[in-house]
Coordinates of C-alpha atoms in Angstrom, one line a residue:
Chain A
X1 CA 62.6 18.8 -71.6
X2 CA 60.0 20.5 -70.0
X3 CA 57.9 21.0 -66.6
X4 CA 54.7 19.5 -66.0
X5 CA 51.7 21.9 -64.3
X6 CA 48.6 20.1 -63.3
X7 CA 46.1 22.8 -62.4
X8 CA 42.5 21.8 -61.0
X9 CA 42.5 18.4 -62.8
X10 CA 39.3 16.5 -62.7
X11 CA 38.4 13.1 -64.0
X12 CA 34.4 12.8 -64.3
X13 CA 33.5 9.5 -66.0
X14 CA 30.0 9.8 -67.9
X15 CA 28.3 7.6 -65.5
X16 CA 29.0 10.1 -62.8
X17 CA 31.9 8.5 -60.9
X18 CA 34.5 11.3 -60.1
X19 CA 38.0 9.4 -60.3
X20 CA 39.8 12.4 -59.5
X21 CA 39.0 15.8 -57.8
X22 CA 40.5 18.5 -59.0
X23 CA 44.0 17.9 -58.5
X24 CA 47.4 20.0 -58.5
X25 CA 50.9 19.2 -59.2
X26 CA 53.8 20.8 -60.5
X27 CA 56.6 18.6 -61.7
X28 CA 59.9 20.9 -62.3
X29 CA 61.9 20.4 -65.4
X30 CA 64.0 17.4 -65.3
X31 CA 62.6 16.4 -62.1
X32 CA 61.9 12.5 -61.3
X33 CA 58.2 12.6 -59.8
X34 CA 56.7 9.2 -58.6
X35 CA 52.6 8.9 -57.8
X36 CA 52.2 6.2 -55.5
X37 CA 49.1 4.8 -53.9
X38 CA 47.0 2.0 -53.4
X39 CA 44.8 0.6 -56.6
X40 CA 42.2 2.6 -57.5
X41 CA 43.7 5.7 -55.9
X42 CA 43.5 7.0 -59.8
X43 CA 47.4 7.4 -60.1
X44 CA 47.0 5.5 -63.8
X45 CA 44.3 7.6 -64.7
X46 CA 46.1 10.8 -63.7
X47 CA 49.3 9.5 -65.6
X48 CA 46.9 8.8 -68.7
X49 CA 45.2 12.1 -68.2
X50 CA 48.7 13.9 -69.2
X51 CA 49.2 11.3 -71.8
X52 CA 46.3 12.2 -73.4
X53 CA 44.9 8.6 -73.7
X54 CA 42.2 10.5 -71.2
X55 CA 40.3 12.7 -71.4
X56 CA 40.5 15.8 -69.2
X57 CA 37.0 16.4 -67.6
X58 CA 38.2 19.9 -66.1
X59 CA 41.1 21.9 -65.5
X60 CA 44.3 23.1 -67.3
X61 CA 47.7 20.7 -68.3
X62 CA 50.4 22.5 -69.4
X63 CA 53.4 21.2 -70.5
X64 CA 56.6 23.5 -71.1
X65 CA 54.1 26.7 -71.6
X66 CA 51.5 24.8 -73.6
X67 CA 48.3 24.3 -73.0
X68 CA 48.1 20.4 -73.9
X69 CA 44.5 19.4 -72.8
X70 CA 42.9 19.0 -76.2
X71 CA 46.0 17.6 -78.1
X72 CA 46.1 14.1 -79.1
X73 CA 48.8 11.8 -77.4
X74 CA 50.8 12.4 -80.5
X75 CA 50.9 16.0 -80.7
X76 CA 51.9 16.0 -76.7
X77 CA 55.7 15.2 -77.5
X78 CA 55.8 12.7 -74.2
X79 CA 56.9 9.2 -74.3
X80 CA 54.9 6.5 -72.4
X81 CA 55.9 3.3 -70.7
X82 CA 53.3 1.0 -70.4
X83 CA 53.0 -2.0 -67.6
X84 CA 52.1 -4.7 -70.0
X85 CA 55.5 -3.5 -72.2
X86 CA 52.9 -2.9 -75.3
X87 CA 56.2 -3.8 -77.4
X88 CA 54.6 -4.2 -81.4
X89 CA 55.0 -7.8 -81.4
X90 CA 55.5 -8.3 -85.2
X91 CA 58.5 -6.1 -85.3
X92 CA 61.9 -6.3 -84.5
X93 CA 63.5 -4.9 -81.5
X94 CA 65.2 -1.9 -83.9
X95 CA 61.8 -1.5 -85.4
X96 CA 60.1 -1.4 -82.4
X97 CA 62.2 1.6 -81.0
X98 CA 62.4 3.1 -84.7
X99 CA 58.5 3.1 -84.7
X100 CA 57.9 6.5 -83.5
X101 CA 60.5 8.5 -85.7
X102 CA 59.7 6.5 -88.9
X103 CA 56.2 8.3 -88.1
X104 CA 57.5 11.5 -87.3
X105 CA 59.7 11.3 -90.5
X106 CA 63.2 11.5 -89.0
X107 CA 66.2 10.5 -91.6
X108 CA 67.2 7.1 -91.8
X109 CA 70.9 8.2 -90.1
X110 CA 69.3 9.8 -87.5
X111 CA 66.9 7.0 -86.3
X112 CA 69.9 4.8 -87.0
X113 CA 71.8 6.9 -84.7
X114 CA 69.4 7.1 -82.5
X115 CA 68.2 3.6 -82.1
X116 CA 71.9 2.6 -81.8
X117 CA 72.6 5.1 -79.0
X118 CA 69.5 3.5 -77.4
X119 CA 70.4 0.1 -77.6
X120 CA 74.1 1.0 -76.3
X121 CA 72.4 2.5 -73.3
X122 CA 70.1 -0.5 -72.8
X123 CA 72.7 -3.3 -73.3
X124 CA 70.2 -4.2 -76.2
X125 CA 72.9 -4.2 -79.3
X126 CA 72.9 -8.0 -79.5
X127 CA 68.5 -7.8 -79.3
X128 CA 67.9 -5.6 -82.4
X129 CA 67.3 -7.9 -85.2
X130 CA 65.3 -10.0 -82.4
X131 CA 61.3 -10.3 -82.4
X132 CA 60.0 -9.4 -79.0
X133 CA 58.8 -13.1 -78.2
X134 CA 62.4 -14.2 -78.2
X135 CA 63.0 -11.8 -75.5
X136 CA 63.1 -11.8 -71.7
X137 CA 61.1 -10.3 -69.4
X138 CA 63.8 -7.8 -68.9
X139 CA 64.7 -7.6 -72.3
X140 CA 61.3 -6.1 -73.0
X141 CA 61.3 -4.3 -70.5
X142 CA 64.5 -2.3 -71.9
X143 CA 62.7 -2.3 -75.4
X144 CA 60.0 -0.2 -73.9
X145 CA 62.0 2.0 -72.0
X146 CA 64.7 2.2 -75.5
X147 CA 61.3 2.9 -77.1
X148 CA 60.9 6.1 -75.1
X149 CA 64.1 7.5 -75.1
X150 CA 64.9 7.4 -78.6
X151 CA 62.1 9.7 -79.1
X152 CA 64.0 12.4 -77.0
X153 CA 60.5 13.5 -75.8
X154 CA 59.8 16.5 -73.2
X155 CA 58.3 14.2 -70.6
X156 CA 58.7 10.5 -70.0
X157 CA 55.6 8.8 -68.1
X158 CA 56.2 5.2 -67.0
X159 CA 53.3 3.2 -66.1
X160 CA 54.0 0.6 -63.1
X161 CA 56.9 -0.7 -65.4
X162 CA 58.5 -2.9 -63.1
X163 CA 55.6 -4.7 -62.0
X164 CA 55.7 -7.9 -64.4
X165 CA 59.2 -8.3 -63.4
X166 CA 60.6 -10.6 -60.6
X167 CA 61.9 -9.2 -57.6
X168 CA 65.9 -9.6 -58.2
X169 CA 65.4 -8.0 -61.8
X170 CA 63.1 -5.4 -60.7
X171 CA 65.7 -4.2 -58.2
X172 CA 68.0 -4.1 -61.0
X173 CA 65.9 -2.1 -63.4
X174 CA 65.2 0.2 -60.9
X175 CA 68.9 1.6 -60.5
X176 CA 68.9 1.5 -64.4
X177 CA 65.9 3.9 -64.7
X178 CA 67.0 6.3 -62.0
X179 CA 70.3 6.3 -64.0
X180 CA 69.0 6.7 -67.4
X181 CA 66.9 9.6 -66.2
X182 CA 69.4 11.5 -64.7
X183 CA 71.7 10.9 -67.5
X184 CA 69.2 12.1 -70.1
X185 CA 67.7 14.8 -67.5
X186 CA 64.3 14.2 -68.8
X187 CA 60.8 15.5 -67.0
X188 CA 59.9 12.1 -65.5
X189 CA 56.4 11.1 -64.4
X190 CA 56.8 7.6 -62.9
X191 CA 53.7 5.4 -61.6
X192 CA 53.6 2.6 -58.8
X193 CA 51.8 1.1 -56.2
X194 CA 54.8 -0.1 -54.3
X195 CA 56.0 2.1 -52.0
X196 CA 59.8 1.1 -52.0
X197 CA 60.0 2.1 -55.5
X198 CA 58.2 5.3 -54.6
X199 CA 60.9 6.0 -51.9
X200 CA 63.9 4.6 -53.7
X201 CA 63.7 6.4 -57.4
X202 CA 61.3 9.5 -56.9
X203 CA 63.0 13.1 -56.4
X204 CA 59.7 14.1 -54.7
X205 CA 56.9 11.7 -53.9
X206 CA 53.1 12.3 -54.7
X207 CA 50.7 10.0 -52.6
X208 CA 47.5 9.5 -54.0
X209 CA 44.3 8.0 -52.2
X210 CA 40.6 8.0 -54.0
X211 CA 42.0 11.1 -56.2
X212 CA 43.5 13.4 -54.1
X213 CA 46.6 14.5 -53.3
X214 CA 47.7 13.3 -49.7
X215 CA 51.2 14.8 -49.8
X216 CA 53.9 15.5 -52.3
X217 CA 57.2 15.6 -50.8
X218 CA 60.9 14.3 -51.0
X219 CA 61.1 10.5 -49.7
X220 CA 62.4 11.5 -46.7
X221 CA 60.4 14.4 -45.5
X222 CA 57.7 11.9 -46.5
X223 CA 58.8 9.5 -44.1
X224 CA 59.8 11.5 -41.1
X225 CA 56.9 14.2 -41.5
X226 CA 53.6 12.7 -43.1
X227 CA 51.0 15.1 -43.4
X228 CA 48.3 12.9 -42.5
X229 CA 47.4 9.1 -41.2
X230 CA 47.3 8.3 -44.7
X231 CA 50.8 8.8 -45.8
X232 CA 51.7 7.9 -42.5
X233 CA 50.9 4.5 -42.6
X234 CA 50.9 3.9 -46.4
X235 CA 54.8 5.0 -46.8
X236 CA 57.3 2.6 -44.3
X237 CA 56.8 -1.2 -44.0
X238 CA 55.6 -2.4 -41.3
X239 CA 53.6 0.6 -41.5
X240 CA 53.2 3.2 -38.6
X241 CA 51.6 2.1 -35.5
X242 CA 48.3 4.2 -35.0
X243 CA 46.8 4.0 -31.2
X244 CA 43.6 5.6 -30.1
X245 CA 43.7 7.5 -26.7
X246 CA 43.2 10.5 -25.3
X247 CA 45.3 13.9 -24.4
X248 CA 45.0 14.5 -20.6
X249 CA 46.7 16.9 -18.2
X250 CA 49.3 15.4 -16.2
X251 CA 50.8 17.6 -13.9
X252 CA 53.0 20.3 -16.1
X253 CA 52.9 17.8 -19.1
X254 CA 50.3 16.4 -21.3
X255 CA 50.2 12.6 -21.3
X256 CA 48.5 10.1 -23.9
X257 CA 46.5 7.4 -22.5
X258 CA 44.3 4.6 -23.1
X259 CA 43.0 1.6 -21.2
X260 CA 46.7 0.0 -21.4
X261 CA 48.9 2.8 -21.2
X262 CA 49.9 6.1 -20.4
X263 CA 52.5 7.8 -22.1
X264 CA 54.0 11.4 -21.7
X265 CA 54.1 13.8 -24.8
X266 CA 57.3 15.6 -24.8
X267 CA 57.4 19.5 -24.4
X268 CA 58.1 20.2 -28.0
X269 CA 55.0 18.6 -28.8
X270 CA 52.7 20.0 -26.9
X271 CA 52.6 23.2 -27.7
X272 CA 50.7 22.0 -30.8
X273 CA 48.4 19.7 -28.7
X274 CA 47.0 22.4 -25.8
X275 CA 43.7 22.3 -27.8
X276 CA 42.8 18.7 -27.8
X277 CA 43.4 18.2 -24.0
X278 CA 40.5 15.8 -23.4
X279 CA 39.8 15.0 -26.8
X280 CA 40.6 11.8 -29.1
X281 CA 43.5 11.3 -30.8
X282 CA 45.5 9.3 -32.6
X283 CA 48.8 8.4 -31.9
X284 CA 51.2 7.3 -34.5
X285 CA 54.5 5.7 -34.0
X286 CA 57.0 3.8 -36.3
X287 CA 58.0 0.3 -35.3
X288 CA 61.6 1.3 -35.0
X289 CA 61.0 4.1 -32.3
X290 CA 59.4 1.5 -30.4
X291 CA 62.2 -0.7 -28.5
X292 CA 62.1 -4.0 -26.2
X293 CA 63.2 -3.6 -22.9
X294 CA 63.4 -7.1 -21.1
X295 CA 65.3 -6.0 -18.1
X296 CA 62.0 -4.1 -16.6
X297 CA 64.6 -1.2 -15.7
X298 CA 63.5 1.4 -18.0
X299 CA 61.4 4.2 -16.0
X300 CA 59.1 6.3 -18.2
X301 CA 56.8 5.5 -21.4
X302 CA 56.9 1.8 -20.9
X303 CA 53.9 -0.4 -22.5
X304 CA 53.7 -4.1 -21.7
X305 CA 51.9 -6.4 -23.9
X306 CA 52.2 -10.0 -24.9
X307 CA 54.3 -11.2 -27.4
X308 CA 52.4 -12.5 -30.2
X309 CA 53.8 -13.2 -33.8
X310 CA 57.8 -12.7 -34.0
X311 CA 59.5 -12.4 -37.9
X312 CA 63.0 -13.1 -37.6
X313 CA 64.4 -11.2 -40.8
X314 CA 68.1 -12.0 -40.0
X315 CA 68.6 -7.7 -39.9
X316 CA 66.3 -7.3 -37.7
X317 CA 63.5 -8.9 -35.9
X318 CA 59.7 -7.8 -36.2
X319 CA 57.9 -8.1 -32.8
X320 CA 54.0 -8.1 -32.7
X321 CA 52.7 -7.4 -29.4
X322 CA 49.4 -6.7 -28.0
X323 CA 48.6 -4.3 -25.5
X324 CA 45.0 -3.7 -26.1
X325 CA 45.8 -2.8 -29.8
X326 CA 48.7 -5.1 -31.6
X327 CA 52.2 -3.0 -31.6
X328 CA 54.5 -3.8 -33.9
X329 CA 58.0 -3.0 -33.0
X330 CA 61.3 -3.5 -34.9
X331 CA 64.4 -4.5 -32.5
X332 CA 67.6 -6.3 -32.9
X333 CA 67.7 -9.4 -34.0
X334 CA 68.8 -11.1 -30.9
X335 CA 66.3 -9.2 -28.6
X336 CA 65.0 -12.3 -26.4
X337 CA 61.4 -11.6 -26.3
X338 CA 59.3 -15.0 -26.3
X339 CA 56.0 -15.7 -27.8
X340 CA 53.3 -15.7 -25.3
X341 CA 55.5 -13.9 -22.7
X342 CA 55.1 -10.4 -21.3
X343 CA 57.4 -7.8 -22.6
X344 CA 58.1 -4.1 -22.1
X345 CA 58.0 -1.6 -24.8
X346 CA 59.6 1.6 -24.8
X347 CA 58.0 4.1 -27.0
X348 CA 60.5 7.3 -27.9
X349 CA 57.8 9.8 -27.7
X350 CA 60.2 12.5 -29.5
X351 CA 59.2 10.6 -32.4
X352 CA 55.8 10.4 -31.9
X353 CA 52.9 11.6 -34.3
X354 CA 49.7 13.0 -33.7
X355 CA 46.9 12.7 -35.6
X356 CA 43.4 14.6 -35.5
X357 CA 41.0 11.2 -35.2
X358 CA 38.4 12.5 -37.7
X359 CA 40.2 14.3 -40.4
X360 CA 43.8 12.2 -40.0
X361 CA 45.9 15.5 -40.3
X362 CA 49.0 15.3 -38.4
X363 CA 48.6 18.1 -35.7
X364 CA 52.3 17.8 -34.7
X365 CA 53.8 19.5 -37.7
X366 CA 52.2 22.7 -36.5
Chain B
X1 CA 66.5 -48.3 -71.4
X2 CA 63.0 -48.9 -70.6
X3 CA 62.1 -45.3 -70.7
X4 CA 63.4 -45.4 -74.5
X5 CA 61.2 -48.7 -75.1
X6 CA 58.4 -46.7 -73.7
X7 CA 59.3 -43.8 -75.7
X8 CA 59.1 -46.0 -79.0
X9 CA 55.7 -47.3 -77.7
X10 CA 54.7 -44.2 -77.3
X11 CA 55.6 -43.0 -81.1
X12 CA 54.1 -46.4 -82.4
X13 CA 50.4 -45.7 -80.8
X14 CA 50.8 -42.3 -82.1
X15 CA 51.5 -43.0 -85.7
X16 CA 48.5 -45.7 -85.4
X17 CA 46.1 -43.0 -84.3
X18 CA 47.4 -40.7 -86.6
X19 CA 47.0 -43.2 -89.4
X20 CA 43.2 -44.2 -88.6
X21 CA 42.0 -40.4 -88.4
X22 CA 43.9 -40.0 -91.7
X23 CA 42.3 -43.1 -93.4
X24 CA 38.6 -41.9 -92.0
X25 CA 39.3 -38.6 -93.7
X26 CA 40.7 -39.8 -96.8
X27 CA 38.0 -42.7 -97.3
X28 CA 35.9 -40.8 -99.1
X29 CA 38.3 -38.6 -101.2
X30 CA 40.0 -41.3 -102.3
X31 CA 36.7 -43.2 -103.5
X32 CA 36.0 -40.1 -105.4
X33 CA 38.8 -40.4 -107.1
X34 CA 38.7 -43.9 -108.0
X35 CA 35.1 -43.5 -109.3
X36 CA 36.6 -40.4 -111.3
X37 CA 39.1 -43.6 -112.6
X38 CA 37.2 -46.3 -112.7
X39 CA 35.6 -48.1 -115.8
X40 CA 31.9 -48.1 -116.1
X41 CA 31.9 -52.1 -116.8
X42 CA 33.8 -52.4 -113.4
X43 CA 31.8 -49.8 -111.7
X44 CA 28.5 -51.3 -112.2
X45 CA 29.6 -55.2 -111.7
X46 CA 28.0 -56.6 -108.4
X47 CA 31.2 -57.9 -107.0
X48 CA 33.2 -55.0 -107.7
X49 CA 36.2 -54.0 -105.6
X50 CA 35.9 -50.4 -105.1
X51 CA 38.8 -48.7 -103.6
X52 CA 41.5 -51.4 -105.2
X53 CA 40.9 -53.4 -108.1
X54 CA 40.9 -53.8 -111.9
X55 CA 39.0 -51.6 -114.3
X56 CA 41.1 -48.3 -114.3
X57 CA 40.6 -45.8 -117.2
X58 CA 41.2 -42.3 -117.8
X59 CA 38.4 -41.9 -120.5
X60 CA 36.4 -39.6 -117.9
X61 CA 39.5 -37.1 -117.3
X62 CA 39.6 -36.7 -120.6
X63 CA 36.2 -36.3 -121.4
X64 CA 36.2 -33.5 -118.8
X65 CA 39.0 -31.9 -120.2
X66 CA 38.2 -32.2 -123.7
X67 CA 34.4 -31.0 -123.3
X68 CA 35.5 -27.7 -123.3
X69 CA 33.2 -26.8 -120.3
X70 CA 36.0 -27.3 -117.2
X71 CA 38.2 -23.7 -118.1
X72 CA 35.2 -21.6 -118.1
X73 CA 33.7 -22.9 -114.7
X74 CA 37.2 -23.0 -113.3
X75 CA 38.0 -19.5 -114.0
X76 CA 34.6 -18.4 -112.8
X77 CA 34.6 -20.1 -109.2
X78 CA 38.2 -19.2 -108.9
X79 CA 37.3 -15.5 -110.0
X80 CA 34.5 -15.2 -107.7
X81 CA 35.8 -17.2 -104.7
X82 CA 38.6 -14.9 -104.8
X83 CA 36.9 -11.2 -105.5
X84 CA 34.4 -12.5 -102.4
X85 CA 37.5 -13.1 -100.4
X86 CA 39.1 -9.7 -101.0
X87 CA 35.9 -7.8 -100.7
X88 CA 34.9 -9.5 -97.7
X89 CA 38.0 -8.8 -96.1
X90 CA 37.7 -5.1 -96.9
X91 CA 34.3 -4.6 -95.9
X92 CA 34.3 -6.4 -92.7
X93 CA 37.8 -5.6 -91.5
X94 CA 37.0 -2.0 -90.5
X95 CA 33.7 -2.9 -89.5
X96 CA 35.1 -5.4 -87.0
X97 CA 37.8 -3.1 -85.6
X98 CA 35.0 -0.5 -84.9
X99 CA 32.6 -3.3 -83.1
X100 CA 35.3 -4.7 -81.4
X101 CA 36.0 -1.4 -79.9
X102 CA 32.5 -0.6 -79.0
X103 CA 30.8 -1.0 -75.2
X104 CA 29.6 -4.5 -74.4
X105 CA 25.9 -4.2 -74.8
X106 CA 26.4 -2.5 -78.2
X107 CA 28.6 -4.8 -79.6
X108 CA 26.3 -7.9 -78.8
X109 CA 23.4 -5.9 -80.3
X110 CA 25.8 -5.3 -83.4
X111 CA 27.2 -9.0 -83.5
X112 CA 23.6 -10.5 -83.5
X113 CA 22.2 -7.9 -86.2
X114 CA 25.0 -8.8 -88.6
X115 CA 23.5 -12.9 -88.5
X116 CA 19.8 -11.5 -89.2
X117 CA 20.6 -12.5 -93.0
X118 CA 22.0 -15.7 -91.8
X119 CA 18.9 -16.7 -89.8
X120 CA 16.8 -17.4 -93.1
X121 CA 17.5 -20.9 -95.0
X122 CA 19.5 -19.8 -98.1
X123 CA 16.8 -21.3 -100.4
X124 CA 14.4 -18.6 -98.7
X125 CA 16.2 -15.8 -99.7
X126 CA 18.1 -16.6 -102.8
X127 CA 14.8 -16.1 -105.0
X128 CA 13.7 -12.5 -103.6
X129 CA 17.6 -11.8 -103.9
X130 CA 17.7 -13.2 -107.7
X131 CA 14.5 -11.2 -108.1
X132 CA 15.7 -8.0 -107.2
X133 CA 19.4 -9.0 -108.9
X134 CA 17.0 -9.5 -112.4
X135 CA 15.5 -6.0 -112.3
X136 CA 19.3 -4.8 -111.5
X137 CA 20.8 -6.4 -114.1
X138 CA 22.7 -8.6 -112.0
X139 CA 21.7 -12.3 -113.3
X140 CA 24.6 -14.1 -115.0
X141 CA 26.8 -11.6 -114.0
X142 CA 30.2 -12.4 -111.8
X143 CA 29.6 -9.4 -109.6
X144 CA 25.8 -10.6 -108.9
X145 CA 27.1 -13.8 -107.7
X146 CA 29.9 -12.0 -105.5
X147 CA 27.4 -9.8 -104.1
X148 CA 24.9 -12.8 -103.3
X149 CA 28.2 -14.8 -101.7
X150 CA 28.8 -11.3 -99.1
X151 CA 25.5 -12.0 -98.1
X152 CA 26.0 -15.3 -97.1
X153 CA 30.1 -14.7 -96.0
X154 CA 30.1 -11.5 -94.3
X155 CA 28.7 -12.1 -90.9
X156 CA 31.1 -14.7 -90.7
X157 CA 33.8 -12.6 -91.4
X158 CA 32.8 -9.8 -89.1
X159 CA 32.4 -12.1 -86.3
X160 CA 35.9 -14.0 -86.6
X161 CA 37.1 -10.3 -86.8
X162 CA 35.7 -9.0 -83.9
X163 CA 37.4 -11.6 -82.0
X164 CA 40.8 -11.0 -83.3
X165 CA 40.8 -7.4 -82.7
X166 CA 39.5 -7.9 -79.3
X167 CA 42.4 -10.2 -78.4
X168 CA 44.7 -7.1 -79.2
X169 CA 45.3 -5.2 -76.1
X170 CA 44.8 -1.4 -76.4
X171 CA 48.2 -0.7 -75.0
X172 CA 49.4 -1.5 -78.2
X173 CA 47.4 1.1 -80.2
X174 CA 47.9 3.3 -77.3
X175 CA 51.4 3.0 -77.5
X176 CA 51.4 3.8 -81.4
X177 CA 49.4 7.0 -80.4
X178 CA 52.0 8.3 -78.0
X179 CA 54.5 7.2 -80.9
X180 CA 53.1 10.1 -82.9
X181 CA 50.7 7.7 -85.2
X182 CA 47.3 8.6 -85.8
X183 CA 44.2 6.5 -85.8
X184 CA 44.6 5.1 -89.5
X185 CA 48.7 4.6 -89.4
X186 CA 47.7 2.9 -86.1
X187 CA 45.0 0.3 -88.1
X188 CA 47.3 0.0 -91.2
X189 CA 51.0 -0.5 -89.2
X190 CA 49.9 -2.2 -86.3
X191 CA 46.4 -3.4 -85.7
X192 CA 46.2 -5.1 -89.2
X193 CA 50.0 -6.5 -89.4
X194 CA 49.1 -8.1 -85.8
X195 CA 45.8 -9.3 -87.0
X196 CA 47.1 -11.0 -89.8
X197 CA 46.3 -14.8 -88.8
X198 CA 42.9 -14.2 -87.8
X199 CA 42.5 -12.1 -91.0
X200 CA 43.8 -15.4 -92.4
X201 CA 41.8 -17.6 -91.2
X202 CA 38.5 -15.7 -91.8
X203 CA 40.1 -14.8 -95.7
X204 CA 40.2 -19.0 -95.5
X205 CA 37.0 -19.6 -94.6
X206 CA 35.6 -17.0 -97.2
X207 CA 37.3 -18.3 -99.9
X208 CA 36.2 -22.0 -99.3
X209 CA 32.8 -20.8 -98.3
X210 CA 32.4 -18.9 -102.0
X211 CA 34.0 -22.0 -103.9
X212 CA 31.9 -24.8 -102.6
X213 CA 28.5 -22.5 -102.8
X214 CA 26.0 -23.9 -104.8
X215 CA 22.1 -22.3 -103.7
X216 CA 22.8 -18.6 -104.7
X217 CA 25.0 -19.8 -108.0
X218 CA 22.2 -22.0 -109.0
X219 CA 19.4 -19.3 -108.8
X220 CA 21.8 -16.6 -110.6
X221 CA 23.3 -18.3 -113.3
X222 CA 21.8 -18.9 -116.5
X223 CA 24.7 -19.6 -119.3
X224 CA 27.9 -20.0 -117.4
X225 CA 28.6 -22.6 -114.6
X226 CA 30.6 -22.3 -111.9
X227 CA 32.3 -25.6 -110.6
X228 CA 29.8 -26.9 -107.9
X229 CA 26.6 -26.5 -110.7
X230 CA 29.1 -28.3 -113.4
X231 CA 29.5 -31.1 -111.3
X232 CA 25.6 -30.9 -110.2
X233 CA 25.2 -30.6 -114.3
X234 CA 26.5 -33.9 -115.0
X235 CA 25.2 -35.6 -111.9
X236 CA 21.4 -34.5 -113.1
X237 CA 22.4 -36.6 -116.6
X238 CA 23.6 -39.7 -114.4
X239 CA 27.4 -38.6 -115.3
X240 CA 28.5 -39.9 -112.1
X241 CA 32.2 -40.6 -113.3
X242 CA 32.4 -37.2 -114.5
X243 CA 30.7 -35.6 -111.7
X244 CA 33.5 -37.3 -109.3
X245 CA 36.2 -35.9 -111.4
X246 CA 34.9 -32.4 -111.1
X247 CA 34.4 -33.0 -107.4
X248 CA 38.1 -34.0 -107.0
X249 CA 38.7 -30.9 -109.2
X250 CA 36.9 -28.7 -106.5
X251 CA 39.0 -30.6 -103.9
X252 CA 42.4 -29.8 -104.8
X253 CA 42.3 -25.9 -104.1
X254 CA 40.5 -26.7 -101.1
X255 CA 43.9 -28.8 -99.9
X256 CA 46.5 -26.5 -101.3
X257 CA 44.4 -23.3 -99.7
X258 CA 44.5 -25.3 -96.3
X259 CA 48.1 -26.2 -96.5
X260 CA 49.2 -22.6 -97.6
X261 CA 46.9 -20.9 -94.8
X262 CA 47.6 -23.0 -92.2
X263 CA 51.5 -21.4 -91.2
X264 CA 49.4 -18.2 -90.7
X265 CA 47.0 -20.3 -88.1
X266 CA 50.0 -20.2 -85.7
X267 CA 49.0 -19.9 -81.9
X268 CA 50.7 -16.8 -80.1
X269 CA 50.4 -14.0 -82.8
X270 CA 50.9 -11.5 -79.8
X271 CA 53.6 -13.4 -78.0
X272 CA 56.3 -10.9 -76.4
X273 CA 54.2 -8.0 -77.3
X274 CA 52.9 -7.7 -73.8
X275 CA 53.7 -8.9 -70.6

């Protein structure tokens, strides 16, 4: 078990394309770190550099206290689970799991003990003699995980391991992997493009975009206090509403306004925003912080829009209303808003974020 | 009930078409066998019944077996085909693996260059080859023919194996690296075993090619004939019947070989490994 430290890690390909722009990241011993981002954000490349499957162009990679930049994957004492499982098709489940131990010349009894133990943890006892092709997708996934855990490595590296499973199995395996990681206490770096996986699994989440770290934080912190517009819109579904407008003095308070709305900036936030008075700014508000008011009684921070698409989810209703921009609200499933009719949307401005339109930085974090 | 009847009709049609295809394929072979067993009087009768008819004899086979020429030729052909196959696979597999892992542009150039030796008619290079082999004392040796056959088969083997290795996902190798294996161990324990079906196909084609080969063998042989040369030897002297017996002998191992190896020709060598 060990911490993993990335210091100014860069990846530049021979054709000049720079995939990773000098990132710094510390994964604590025993921590479950999720790397998440849209496709092409270099999360897999980063993981593969930690594994040793890609060269590191510059920077230092430490596993434990060792600098491992120049070590081959086999010498880094890491175990990896691949997106396509990468099971050895000509070997039985038992042999697949034993392979790494045989290569490392473990004693037969020790191999047997570890494989049996892993099979027990993963519920694969009945499948040990089978070949991968005789297994279901979920079982193959388990074998891939089993191959990693028998090694008892310093670090687990998981590269989108659940993306080939169906939705139900994915939820199940998600819980399984968390359980195993917590039970073994092994440091984990887990790559996914799925923000739900990231939120539910990670002790901390590292959000990547175009080879740069956008934010590293615990799931709820990431959700409540996104460092910038990218994180704000990437984490959470439906995504946070982003509305362009201007800040203007309105009596004692600052007000956010554009052609369709005028909203009061709460006093708690205005301190950070004084310097933006008279300038363009992006308002960000999550759909659950906008409620629909059909009574017309709400006094402040109401925006009237025309209701467009309504998605009924059972436990909630997602309402897309047009007031200049399309604004998405998450409401009670019994909300009586109707398509094509006007509705009043009440903005809970205490939950609002303001972003610099140029840099995208969250200005309300101080 | 109706569905059942339709099923039976489907089955009948299937076997009918299979039978017809088999007949077309088997007819020349049966004819060859028949000629090796027909009496010369019957064969030269104008209104002879070729496939089914009177006039059977074992004389030609007795002649072939008794001549003392069969066993050396059979041994030589078996030996050369087998050694050529082993050497071709041993030489081509590592090369093909490397080619399969190079960039796209280089891969194309390398594969094209492999086939340069195949761009000339064999008779065109067999003479220069035999002249060169003469100065190296390779004419009329087993090694000489094996080397000549390698000229012919290496491009094909390499080409087939490049395709085989390309089909193996890199993640399999990467998993093996992460599991602690070096490149050679990964080749030996993962890549080659997984490629066995492709290697088997390549080996089978090489073996058959070498077993059948005529041109190089003709140029490079002085004393001891291979089987195809021995067939030609009889044909050259008007020995149609002995020639047919030889042709039958050449055909038998081909059929046996194909049956053995076709078990390895199953699809889905990678099944279950990835996704």
